[in-house]
Amino acid sequence: MAKKVQFVETVLRDANQSLIATRLPYDKFEPMLETIDKAGYYAAECWGGATFDVCLRYLHEDPWERLRKIRAKMPNTKLQMLLRGQNVLGYSHYPDDFVKLFVTKAVENGMDVIRIFDALNDVKNLKVAMEATNKAGAIASGTISYTTSPVHTQKKYVEMVKELKEMGAKTICIKDMAGIMGPKEAYDLVSAIKDAVDLPIDLHTHSTTGLAFMTYLKAVEAGVDIIDTAISPFSGGTSQPATETMAYALRQLGYEVDLDDACTKKIADYFKGVRDEYIKDGTLMPKSLTTDTQCLTYQVPGGMLSNLLSQLKQMNALDRFDEALLETPKVRADLGYPPLVTPTSQMVGVQAVRNVLDGERYKTVSKEIKAYCRGEYGTTPAPINPEIQKKILGDEKPITGRYADTLEPVVDKTRKQLEGVARSDEDVLSYIAFPNLAEKFFQERKEKEENTATYSIVEA
Ligand code: CO
């Protein structure tokens, strides 16, 4: 029997995030939800830290309401979200009571698959979220943040996968956020994982460097079960490879693909129009759609390059770009080779710029880097350079256990604090994740309702 390959559609989350900074409002994709639901995807990825943030910050949408609306229009397809382990949606670790309630409420509001990753691949940062996901009855997808370094060996990844399985992972995701995984690496790693555990494997990559189609093909040959793709108008460049193209190629090679071509065509036709609007207003920039092989050379993900540029521009120091670029991998090595993903990518990038502009390395460090050196983000893949750690921490001793164990519960306290303001636990969770944004959102929501109320009275 032909081996089946399943697809995760990313247009609602990663493609939207990678190409247009997550600016797609609900109304823009709503007309296609029923079609996406009928298309035969394994899952539709629709939520994550950035979606949540942008909903509250720019789109004046309640992210929970968005989720419920998507769920109502898509009863047949699994909804999937990306969760930053103990960081949940944010940039630092949260107490366990928040992690548990967040996962429980996400599932209650309609989430089926929770892809849980940690920026350091420290599995103790995944444990609580993973257990909560299983308890809530959703699929816990244990995730490897894929990177290359002298300490990131295939053996280590396989060991991690075994630990994830032990912790209750129902599927394994290899998350190549920078699009640096080549076809050979994909073939070898997927084969090794398949030998080690009997769990479905999902591969997630980006087209940034142009490797992605080849990488997916070799991963499929090695037995990968699920691939993440974006409907063609929102594919390529910093986004995922195109759904329809992968489906076409895989069918030609004899694999079974359950996608309905009439549906994917309808979705593509619709999103072409949406894409063109964002090209016209400048949100979608041509460079996001091109192939950029720089990160194969510098090991700096595409998103980080644009962050470096904008930081230097703000400081009027664009001429120092080459130095900052060379400094970035050095900072990463000093810090024990963290994978470059939120939040480590931002932390490393900012530090590289500081080191160059200060003319002395680690003369100034952010509070995040300091916390990192204290062990507040978990165990680093390799030890932090001891000299640098000493320079940053002085005589302070880093912690070795799980940082969240030192954090006081936050949920009940916040419930009390928000009495009369928060209308649900979902509101409380939004507030803990993004206090300022949520507060502003609650205020706007109230004003909007008061205005509508007055208006309807006048109208009546
Ligand atoms: Co991604």
CSV table of C-alpha atoms and ligand atoms in Angstrom, one decimal:
chain,number,residue,atom,x,y,z
A,1,MET,CA,0.0,0.0,0.0
A,2,ALA,CA,1.2,3.5,-0.8
A,3,LYS,CA,2.6,5.3,2.2
A,4,LYS,CA,0.4,8.2,3.2
A,5,VAL,CA,1.8,11.7,3.7
A,6,GLN,CA,-0.3,14.2,5.6
A,7,PHE,CA,-0.2,18.0,5.5
A,8,VAL,CA,-0.4,20.8,8.1
A,9,GLU,CA,-1.6,24.1,6.5
A,10,THR,CA,0.3,27.1,7.9
A,11,VAL,CA,-1.5,30.0,6.2
A,12,LEU,CA,-3.3,31.0,9.3
A,13,ARG,CA,-0.2,31.0,11.5
A,14,ASP,CA,3.4,30.6,10.3
A,15,ALA,CA,2.9,31.7,6.7
A,16,ASN,CA,1.0,34.7,7.9
A,17,GLN,CA,3.7,35.4,10.5
A,18,SER,CA,6.7,34.9,8.3
A,19,LEU,CA,5.4,36.9,5.3
A,20,ILE,CA,3.2,39.7,6.8
A,21,ALA,CA,4.2,39.8,10.4
A,22,THR,CA,0.9,38.0,11.5
A,23,ARG,CA,-1.2,40.9,10.3
A,24,LEU,CA,-4.0,38.8,8.8
A,25,PRO,CA,-7.2,39.8,10.7
A,26,TYR,CA,-9.9,37.1,11.2
A,27,ASP,CA,-12.3,38.7,8.6
A,28,LYS,CA,-9.6,38.3,5.9
A,29,PHE,CA,-9.4,34.5,6.2
A,30,GLU,CA,-12.9,33.7,7.5
A,31,PRO,CA,-14.4,33.1,4.0
A,32,MET,CA,-12.0,30.2,3.4
A,33,LEU,CA,-12.3,28.4,6.8
A,34,GLU,CA,-15.0,26.0,5.6
A,35,THR,CA,-13.0,25.2,2.5
A,36,ILE,CA,-9.8,24.6,4.5
A,37,ASP,CA,-11.9,22.3,6.7
A,38,LYS,CA,-13.0,20.3,3.7
A,39,ALA,CA,-9.6,20.1,2.1
A,40,GLY,CA,-8.3,17.0,4.0
A,41,TYR,CA,-5.4,18.5,6.0
A,42,TYR,CA,-4.0,16.7,9.0
A,43,ALA,CA,-4.3,20.0,10.9
A,44,ALA,CA,-4.5,23.7,10.4
A,45,GLU,CA,-2.0,25.7,12.4
A,46,CYS,CA,-3.7,28.8,13.6
A,47,TRP,CA,-2.4,30.0,17.0
A,48,GLY,CA,0.9,30.8,18.7
A,49,GLY,CA,2.7,33.5,20.7
A,50,ALA,CA,2.8,36.0,17.9
A,51,THR,CA,-0.8,35.5,16.8
A,52,PHE,CA,-1.9,36.1,20.4
A,53,ASP,CA,0.3,39.2,20.7
A,54,VAL,CA,-0.7,40.7,17.3
A,55,CYS,CA,-4.4,40.0,17.9
A,56,LEU,CA,-4.3,42.1,21.1
A,57,ARG,CA,-1.7,44.7,20.0
A,58,TYR,CA,-2.7,45.6,16.4
A,59,LEU,CA,-5.9,43.8,15.3
A,60,HIS,CA,-8.2,44.6,18.3
A,61,GLU,CA,-9.2,41.0,18.3
A,62,ASP,CA,-9.7,38.7,21.3
A,63,PRO,CA,-7.4,35.7,20.4
A,64,TRP,CA,-9.7,33.4,22.3
A,65,GLU,CA,-12.7,34.5,20.4
A,66,ARG,CA,-10.7,34.1,17.2
A,67,LEU,CA,-10.0,30.5,18.2
A,68,ARG,CA,-13.7,29.8,19.0
A,69,LYS,CA,-14.8,31.3,15.7
A,70,ILE,CA,-12.3,29.2,13.7
A,71,ARG,CA,-13.4,26.1,15.6
A,72,ALA,CA,-17.0,26.7,14.8
A,73,LYS,CA,-16.2,27.0,11.1
A,74,MET,CA,-13.9,24.0,11.1
A,75,PRO,CA,-15.4,21.1,12.9
A,76,ASN,CA,-13.6,18.4,11.0
A,77,THR,CA,-9.9,19.5,10.9
A,78,LYS,CA,-7.6,19.4,13.9
A,79,LEU,CA,-6.6,22.9,15.0
A,80,GLN,CA,-2.9,23.3,16.0
A,81,MET,CA,-1.0,25.8,18.0
A,82,LEU,CA,2.7,26.5,18.8
A,83,LEU,CA,3.5,26.8,22.5
A,84,ARG,CA,6.9,27.9,23.8
A,85,GLY,CA,7.1,25.3,26.7
A,86,GLN,CA,7.4,27.0,30.0
A,87,ASN,CA,7.5,30.4,28.2
A,88,VAL,CA,3.9,29.6,26.9
A,89,LEU,CA,3.5,32.6,24.6
A,90,GLY,CA,6.2,34.9,26.0
A,91,TYR,CA,9.8,35.5,26.5
A,92,SER,CA,10.5,34.2,30.0
A,93,HIS,CA,9.4,31.3,32.2
A,94,TYR,CA,6.0,31.3,33.9
A,95,PRO,CA,4.8,29.5,37.0
A,96,ASP,CA,3.2,26.1,36.5
A,97,ASP,CA,-0.3,27.1,37.4
A,98,PHE,CA,-0.4,29.5,34.4
A,99,VAL,CA,1.0,26.9,32.1
A,100,LYS,CA,-1.6,24.4,33.1
A,101,LEU,CA,-4.6,26.7,33.0
A,102,PHE,CA,-3.5,28.1,29.7
A,103,VAL,CA,-3.2,24.7,28.1
A,104,THR,CA,-6.5,23.6,29.6
A,105,LYS,CA,-8.3,26.6,28.3
A,106,ALA,CA,-6.7,26.4,24.9
A,107,VAL,CA,-8.1,22.9,24.6
A,108,GLU,CA,-11.5,23.8,26.0
A,109,ASN,CA,-11.7,26.6,23.4
A,110,GLY,CA,-11.0,24.2,20.5
A,111,MET,CA,-7.3,23.3,20.2
A,112,ASP,CA,-6.5,19.7,19.2
A,113,VAL,CA,-2.7,19.7,18.7
A,114,ILE,CA,-0.3,21.5,20.9
A,115,ARG,CA,3.2,21.7,19.5
A,116,ILE,CA,5.5,22.3,22.5
A,117,PHE,CA,9.1,23.4,22.1
A,118,ASP,CA,11.8,24.9,24.2
A,119,ALA,CA,14.4,27.3,22.9
A,120,LEU,CA,17.2,25.3,24.6
A,121,ASN,CA,15.7,21.8,24.0
A,122,ASP,CA,15.7,21.4,27.7
A,123,VAL,CA,13.0,18.8,28.3
A,124,LYS,CA,12.3,19.8,31.8
A,125,ASN,CA,10.8,23.0,30.3
A,126,LEU,CA,8.4,20.9,28.3
A,127,LYS,CA,7.2,18.6,31.0
A,128,VAL,CA,4.3,20.6,32.6
A,129,ALA,CA,2.8,21.7,29.3
A,130,MET,CA,3.1,18.2,27.9
A,131,GLU,CA,1.3,16.7,30.9
A,132,ALA,CA,-1.4,19.4,30.9
A,133,THR,CA,-2.0,18.7,27.1
A,134,ASN,CA,-2.4,15.0,27.7
A,135,LYS,CA,-4.7,15.6,30.7
A,136,ALA,CA,-6.9,17.9,28.6
A,137,GLY,CA,-7.2,15.3,25.9
A,138,ALA,CA,-5.3,17.0,23.1
A,139,ILE,CA,-2.3,15.7,21.2
A,140,ALA,CA,1.0,16.7,22.7
A,141,SER,CA,3.5,17.1,19.9
A,142,GLY,CA,7.0,17.0,21.5
A,143,THR,CA,9.3,19.2,19.5
A,144,ILE,CA,13.0,19.5,18.7
A,145,SER,CA,14.2,23.0,18.0
A,146,TYR,CA,16.5,22.1,15.2
A,147,THR,CA,19.9,23.7,14.9
A,148,THR,CA,23.4,22.8,14.0
A,149,SER,CA,26.5,23.2,16.2
A,150,PRO,CA,29.4,21.1,17.4
A,151,VAL,CA,27.2,19.8,20.3
A,152,HIS,CA,24.0,19.1,18.3
A,153,THR,CA,24.5,15.6,17.2
A,154,GLN,CA,22.0,13.1,15.8
A,155,LYS,CA,22.6,11.0,18.9
A,156,LYS,CA,21.5,13.9,21.1
A,157,TYR,CA,18.4,14.5,19.1
A,158,VAL,CA,17.4,10.8,19.3
A,159,GLU,CA,18.0,10.8,23.0
A,160,MET,CA,15.7,13.9,23.3
A,161,VAL,CA,13.0,12.2,21.3
A,162,LYS,CA,13.1,9.2,23.6
A,163,GLU,CA,12.7,11.5,26.6
A,164,LEU,CA,9.8,13.3,24.8
A,165,LYS,CA,8.0,10.0,24.3
A,166,GLU,CA,8.5,9.1,27.9
A,167,MET,CA,7.0,12.4,28.9
A,168,GLY,CA,3.9,11.6,26.9
A,169,ALA,CA,4.5,13.0,23.4
A,170,LYS,CA,2.0,11.5,20.9
A,171,THR,CA,3.8,12.9,17.9
A,172,ILE,CA,7.3,14.3,17.3
A,173,CYS,CA,8.0,17.5,15.5
A,174,ILE,CA,11.3,18.5,14.1
A,175,LYS,CA,11.1,22.3,14.0
A,176,ASP,CA,13.6,23.8,11.6
A,177,MET,CA,12.7,27.5,12.2
A,178,ALA,CA,15.5,28.9,10.1
A,179,GLY,CA,15.2,26.6,7.0
A,180,ILE,CA,18.8,25.4,7.4
A,181,MET,CA,18.1,21.7,7.4
A,182,GLY,CA,19.3,20.1,4.2
A,183,PRO,CA,17.9,17.0,2.5
A,184,LYS,CA,20.7,14.7,3.8
A,185,GLU,CA,20.3,15.9,7.3
A,186,ALA,CA,16.5,15.4,7.0
A,187,TYR,CA,16.9,11.9,5.7
A,188,ASP,CA,19.4,10.8,8.3
A,189,LEU,CA,17.6,12.4,11.3
A,190,VAL,CA,14.1,11.2,10.3
A,191,SER,CA,15.5,7.7,9.8
A,192,ALA,CA,17.3,7.7,13.1
A,193,ILE,CA,14.1,8.9,15.0
A,194,LYS,CA,12.0,6.3,13.2
A,195,ASP,CA,14.4,3.6,14.3
A,196,ALA,CA,14.2,4.8,17.9
A,197,VAL,CA,10.5,5.5,18.5
A,198,ASP,CA,7.2,4.4,17.0
A,199,LEU,CA,5.5,7.8,16.8
A,200,PRO,CA,4.3,9.9,13.9
A,201,ILE,CA,6.9,12.5,12.9
A,202,ASP,CA,6.2,15.9,11.5
A,203,LEU,CA,8.8,18.0,9.8
A,204,HIS,CA,8.5,21.8,9.9
A,205,THR,CA,10.8,23.9,7.8
A,206,HIS,CA,11.0,27.2,5.9
A,207,SER,CA,11.8,28.0,2.3
A,208,THR,CA,14.2,30.7,3.3
A,209,THR,CA,17.4,29.1,2.0
A,210,GLY,CA,15.7,27.2,-0.9
A,211,LEU,CA,16.4,23.8,0.6
A,212,ALA,CA,12.8,23.1,1.8
A,213,PHE,CA,11.3,21.1,-1.1
A,214,MET,CA,14.3,18.8,-1.3
A,215,THR,CA,14.4,18.5,2.5
A,216,TYR,CA,10.7,17.4,2.6
A,217,LEU,CA,11.2,15.0,-0.2
A,218,LYS,CA,14.1,13.2,1.5
A,219,ALA,CA,12.3,13.3,4.8
A,220,VAL,CA,9.3,11.6,3.2
A,221,GLU,CA,11.6,9.0,1.7
A,222,ALA,CA,12.9,8.4,5.3
A,223,GLY,CA,9.3,7.9,6.5
A,224,VAL,CA,8.2,11.3,7.8
A,225,ASP,CA,4.4,11.2,8.3
A,226,ILE,CA,3.4,14.9,8.3
A,227,ILE,CA,4.9,18.0,6.6
A,228,ASP,CA,4.0,21.6,7.1
A,229,THR,CA,3.2,23.6,4.0
A,230,ALA,CA,1.5,26.9,3.0
A,231,ILE,CA,-1.1,27.4,0.3
A,232,SER,CA,0.8,28.6,-2.7
A,233,PRO,CA,0.1,32.4,-2.6
A,234,PHE,CA,1.4,32.5,0.9
A,235,SER,CA,4.3,30.0,0.3
A,236,GLY,CA,8.0,30.4,-0.4
A,237,GLY,CA,10.7,32.7,0.9
A,238,THR,CA,10.6,33.0,4.6
A,239,SER,CA,7.3,30.9,4.6
A,240,GLN,CA,6.8,27.2,4.0
A,241,PRO,CA,6.9,25.4,0.6
A,242,ALA,CA,3.7,25.3,-1.3
A,243,THR,CA,1.0,22.8,-0.3
A,244,GLU,CA,-0.1,22.1,-3.9
A,245,THR,CA,3.4,21.6,-5.2
A,246,MET,CA,4.3,19.1,-2.5
A,247,ALA,CA,1.0,17.3,-3.1
A,248,TYR,CA,1.7,17.1,-6.8
A,249,ALA,CA,5.2,15.8,-6.5
A,250,LEU,CA,4.4,13.3,-3.8
A,251,ARG,CA,1.5,11.8,-5.8
A,252,GLN,CA,3.7,11.6,-8.8
A,253,LEU,CA,6.1,9.5,-6.8
A,254,GLY,CA,3.4,7.2,-5.6
A,255,TYR,CA,2.6,8.5,-2.2
A,256,GLU,CA,-1.0,8.8,-1.0
A,257,VAL,CA,-2.1,12.4,-0.4
A,258,ASP,CA,-5.6,13.0,0.9
A,259,LEU,CA,-5.9,16.7,-0.1
A,260,ASP,CA,-8.8,17.7,-2.3
A,261,ASP,CA,-7.4,19.6,-5.3
A,262,ALA,CA,-10.6,21.5,-5.9
A,263,CYS,CA,-10.5,22.8,-2.3
A,264,THR,CA,-6.8,23.8,-2.5
A,265,LYS,CA,-7.4,25.5,-5.8
A,266,LYS,CA,-10.3,27.5,-4.2
A,267,ILE,CA,-8.1,28.4,-1.2
A,268,ALA,CA,-5.2,29.5,-3.5
A,269,ASP,CA,-7.4,31.6,-5.7
A,270,TYR,CA,-8.8,33.4,-2.7
A,271,PHE,CA,-5.5,34.0,-1.0
A,272,LYS,CA,-3.9,35.4,-4.2
A,273,GLY,CA,-6.2,38.3,-3.8
A,274,VAL,CA,-5.3,38.7,-0.1
A,275,ARG,CA,-1.6,38.5,-0.9
A,276,ASP,CA,-1.8,41.1,-3.6
A,277,GLU,CA,-3.4,43.6,-1.2
A,278,TYR,CA,-0.5,43.1,1.2
A,279,ILE,CA,2.0,43.5,-1.6
A,280,LYS,CA,0.3,46.8,-2.6
A,281,ASP,CA,0.3,48.3,0.9
A,282,GLY,CA,3.9,47.3,1.5
A,283,THR,CA,3.3,44.8,4.3
A,284,LEU,CA,4.5,41.9,2.1
A,285,MET,CA,8.0,42.8,1.0
A,286,PRO,CA,9.6,41.2,-2.1
A,287,LYS,CA,12.6,40.2,-0.2
A,288,SER,CA,10.5,38.0,2.1
A,289,LEU,CA,9.6,35.9,-1.0
A,290,THR,CA,13.1,35.4,-2.4
A,291,THR,CA,15.7,32.8,-1.6
A,292,ASP,CA,18.4,33.9,0.8
A,293,THR,CA,21.3,31.5,1.4
A,294,GLN,CA,23.1,33.8,3.8
A,295,CYS,CA,22.0,31.9,6.9
A,296,LEU,CA,23.7,28.7,5.5
A,297,THR,CA,27.0,30.7,5.7
A,298,TYR,CA,26.4,32.7,8.9
A,299,GLN,CA,24.0,30.4,10.6
A,300,VAL,CA,21.9,33.4,11.3
A,301,PRO,CA,18.2,32.8,10.6
A,302,GLY,CA,16.5,35.2,8.1
A,303,GLY,CA,14.3,36.8,10.7
A,304,MET,CA,17.4,37.7,12.8
A,305,LEU,CA,19.1,39.4,9.9
A,306,SER,CA,16.3,41.8,9.5
A,307,ASN,CA,16.2,42.4,13.2
A,308,LEU,CA,20.0,43.2,13.2
A,309,LEU,CA,19.5,45.6,10.3
A,310,SER,CA,16.6,47.4,12.0
A,311,GLN,CA,18.5,47.6,15.4
A,312,LEU,CA,21.6,49.1,13.7
A,313,LYS,CA,19.5,51.5,11.7
A,314,GLN,CA,17.9,52.8,14.9
A,315,MET,CA,21.3,53.4,16.3
A,316,ASN,CA,22.5,55.0,13.1
A,317,ALA,CA,25.2,52.3,12.7
A,318,LEU,CA,24.2,50.5,9.6
A,319,ASP,CA,27.9,50.5,8.6
A,320,ARG,CA,28.6,48.0,11.4
A,321,PHE,CA,26.4,45.3,9.9
A,322,ASP,CA,29.2,43.0,8.8
A,323,GLU,CA,30.8,43.1,12.2
A,324,ALA,CA,27.5,42.4,13.9
A,325,LEU,CA,26.9,39.5,11.6
A,326,LEU,CA,30.2,38.0,12.3
A,327,GLU,CA,29.8,38.6,16.1
A,328,THR,CA,26.4,36.7,16.2
A,329,PRO,CA,27.7,33.1,15.9
A,330,LYS,CA,30.5,34.0,18.4
A,331,VAL,CA,27.9,35.1,21.0
A,332,ARG,CA,25.9,32.0,20.3
A,333,ALA,CA,29.0,29.9,20.9
A,334,ASP,CA,29.8,31.8,24.2
A,335,LEU,CA,26.3,31.1,25.4
A,336,GLY,CA,26.5,27.3,24.8
A,337,TYR,CA,25.1,27.1,21.3
A,338,PRO,CA,21.4,27.8,22.0
A,339,PRO,CA,19.1,27.1,18.9
A,340,LEU,CA,18.2,30.5,17.5
A,341,VAL,CA,14.4,30.6,18.1
A,342,THR,CA,12.2,32.9,20.2
A,343,PRO,CA,13.4,34.2,22.6
A,344,THR,CA,17.1,33.2,22.3
A,345,SER,CA,17.4,34.6,18.7
A,346,GLN,CA,16.4,38.0,19.9
A,347,MET,CA,18.7,37.8,23.0
A,348,VAL,CA,21.7,36.7,20.9
A,349,GLY,CA,21.1,39.3,18.2
A,350,VAL,CA,20.8,42.2,20.6
A,351,GLN,CA,24.0,41.1,22.4
A,352,ALA,CA,25.9,40.8,19.2
A,353,VAL,CA,25.0,44.4,18.3
A,354,ARG,CA,25.9,45.6,21.8
A,355,ASN,CA,29.3,43.9,21.7
A,356,VAL,CA,30.1,45.6,18.4
A,357,LEU,CA,28.9,49.1,19.3
A,358,ASP,CA,30.4,49.1,22.8
A,359,GLY,CA,33.8,48.2,21.4
A,360,GLU,CA,34.1,45.7,24.3
A,361,ARG,CA,32.4,42.3,24.5
A,362,TYR,CA,29.7,41.9,27.2
A,363,LYS,CA,30.4,45.4,28.6
A,364,THR,CA,26.6,45.8,28.7
A,365,VAL,CA,24.2,42.9,28.8
A,366,SER,CA,20.4,42.8,28.8
A,367,LYS,CA,18.5,41.5,31.8
A,368,GLU,CA,17.5,38.5,29.7
A,369,ILE,CA,21.1,37.5,29.0
A,370,LYS,CA,21.8,37.9,32.7
A,371,ALA,CA,18.8,35.7,33.5
A,372,TYR,CA,20.0,33.2,30.9
A,373,CYS,CA,23.5,33.1,32.5
A,374,ARG,CA,21.7,32.5,35.9
A,375,GLY,CA,20.1,29.4,34.5
A,376,GLU,CA,16.6,30.9,34.3
A,377,TYR,CA,16.0,29.6,30.8
A,378,GLY,CA,17.2,26.1,31.6
A,379,THR,CA,20.2,24.0,30.8
A,380,THR,CA,22.2,25.2,27.8
A,381,PRO,CA,23.2,22.7,25.1
A,382,ALA,CA,26.9,23.2,25.9
A,383,PRO,CA,28.2,25.0,29.0
A,384,ILE,CA,28.3,28.8,28.9
A,385,ASN,CA,31.9,30.1,28.4
A,386,PRO,CA,32.9,30.4,32.1
A,387,GLU,CA,34.9,33.6,31.7
A,388,ILE,CA,31.9,35.3,30.2
A,389,GLN,CA,29.5,33.9,32.7
A,390,LYS,CA,31.8,35.2,35.4
A,391,LYS,CA,32.0,38.6,33.8
A,392,ILE,CA,28.2,38.8,33.6
A,393,LEU,CA,27.2,37.3,37.0
A,394,GLY,CA,30.2,38.3,39.2
A,395,ASP,CA,30.0,36.1,42.3
A,396,GLU,CA,26.3,35.2,41.8
A,397,LYS,CA,25.8,31.4,41.5
A,398,PRO,CA,23.6,30.1,38.7
A,399,ILE,CA,20.7,27.8,39.5
A,400,THR,CA,20.8,24.2,38.3
A,401,GLY,CA,17.2,23.0,38.8
A,402,ARG,CA,14.0,24.0,37.0
A,403,TYR,CA,13.6,27.7,37.3
A,404,ALA,CA,9.8,27.5,37.3
A,405,ASP,CA,10.0,25.7,40.7
A,406,THR,CA,11.1,28.9,42.2
A,407,LEU,CA,8.2,30.9,40.9
A,408,GLU,CA,5.1,31.7,43.0
A,409,PRO,CA,1.6,30.8,41.5
A,410,VAL,CA,0.1,33.7,39.6
A,411,VAL,CA,-3.4,32.7,38.5
A,412,ASP,CA,-5.5,33.2,41.7
A,413,LYS,CA,-3.7,36.4,42.6
A,414,THR,CA,-4.4,37.8,39.1
A,415,ARG,CA,-8.1,36.6,39.2
A,416,LYS,CA,-8.5,38.7,42.4
A,417,GLN,CA,-6.6,41.7,40.9
A,418,LEU,CA,-8.8,41.7,37.9
A,419,GLU,CA,-12.2,41.3,39.6
A,420,GLY,CA,-14.7,43.4,37.8
A,421,VAL,CA,-12.4,43.8,34.7
A,422,ALA,CA,-11.8,40.2,33.6
A,423,ARG,CA,-14.9,38.4,32.4
A,424,SER,CA,-13.4,34.9,32.2
A,425,ASP,CA,-10.3,32.9,32.9
A,426,GLU,CA,-9.4,33.5,29.3
A,427,ASP,CA,-9.2,37.2,30.1
A,428,VAL,CA,-7.0,36.4,33.1
A,429,LEU,CA,-4.7,34.3,31.0
A,430,SER,CA,-4.4,37.1,28.3
A,431,TYR,CA,-3.6,39.5,31.1
A,432,ILE,CA,-0.8,37.3,32.6
A,433,ALA,CA,0.7,36.8,29.2
A,434,PHE,CA,0.5,40.4,28.0
A,435,PRO,CA,-0.6,42.7,30.9
A,436,ASN,CA,-0.4,46.1,29.1
A,437,LEU,CA,-1.9,44.9,25.9
A,438,ALA,CA,-4.7,43.0,27.6
A,439,GLU,CA,-5.6,45.9,29.9
A,440,LYS,CA,-5.9,48.2,26.8
A,441,PHE,CA,-7.9,45.6,25.0
A,442,PHE,CA,-10.4,45.2,27.9
A,443,GLN,CA,-10.8,49.0,28.0
A,444,GLU,CA,-11.4,49.2,24.3
A,445,ARG,CA,-13.9,46.3,24.4
A,446,LYS,CA,-15.9,48.1,27.1
A,447,GLU,CA,-15.9,51.4,25.2
A,448,LYS,CA,-16.9,49.7,22.0
A,449,GLU,CA,-19.8,48.0,23.7
A,450,GLU,CA,-21.0,51.2,25.4
A,451,ASN,CA,-20.9,53.0,22.0
A,452,THR,CA,-22.8,50.2,20.3
A,453,ALA,CA,-25.4,50.2,23.1
A,454,THR,CA,-26.0,54.0,22.9
A,455,TYR,CA,-26.1,53.7,19.1
A,456,SER,CA,-28.8,51.0,19.1
A,457,ILE,CA,-30.9,53.0,21.6
A,458,VAL,CA,-30.8,56.0,19.2
A,459,GLU,CA,-31.6,53.8,16.3
A,460,ALA,CA,-34.6,52.2,18.1
B,1,CO,CO,8.2,28.1,11.5
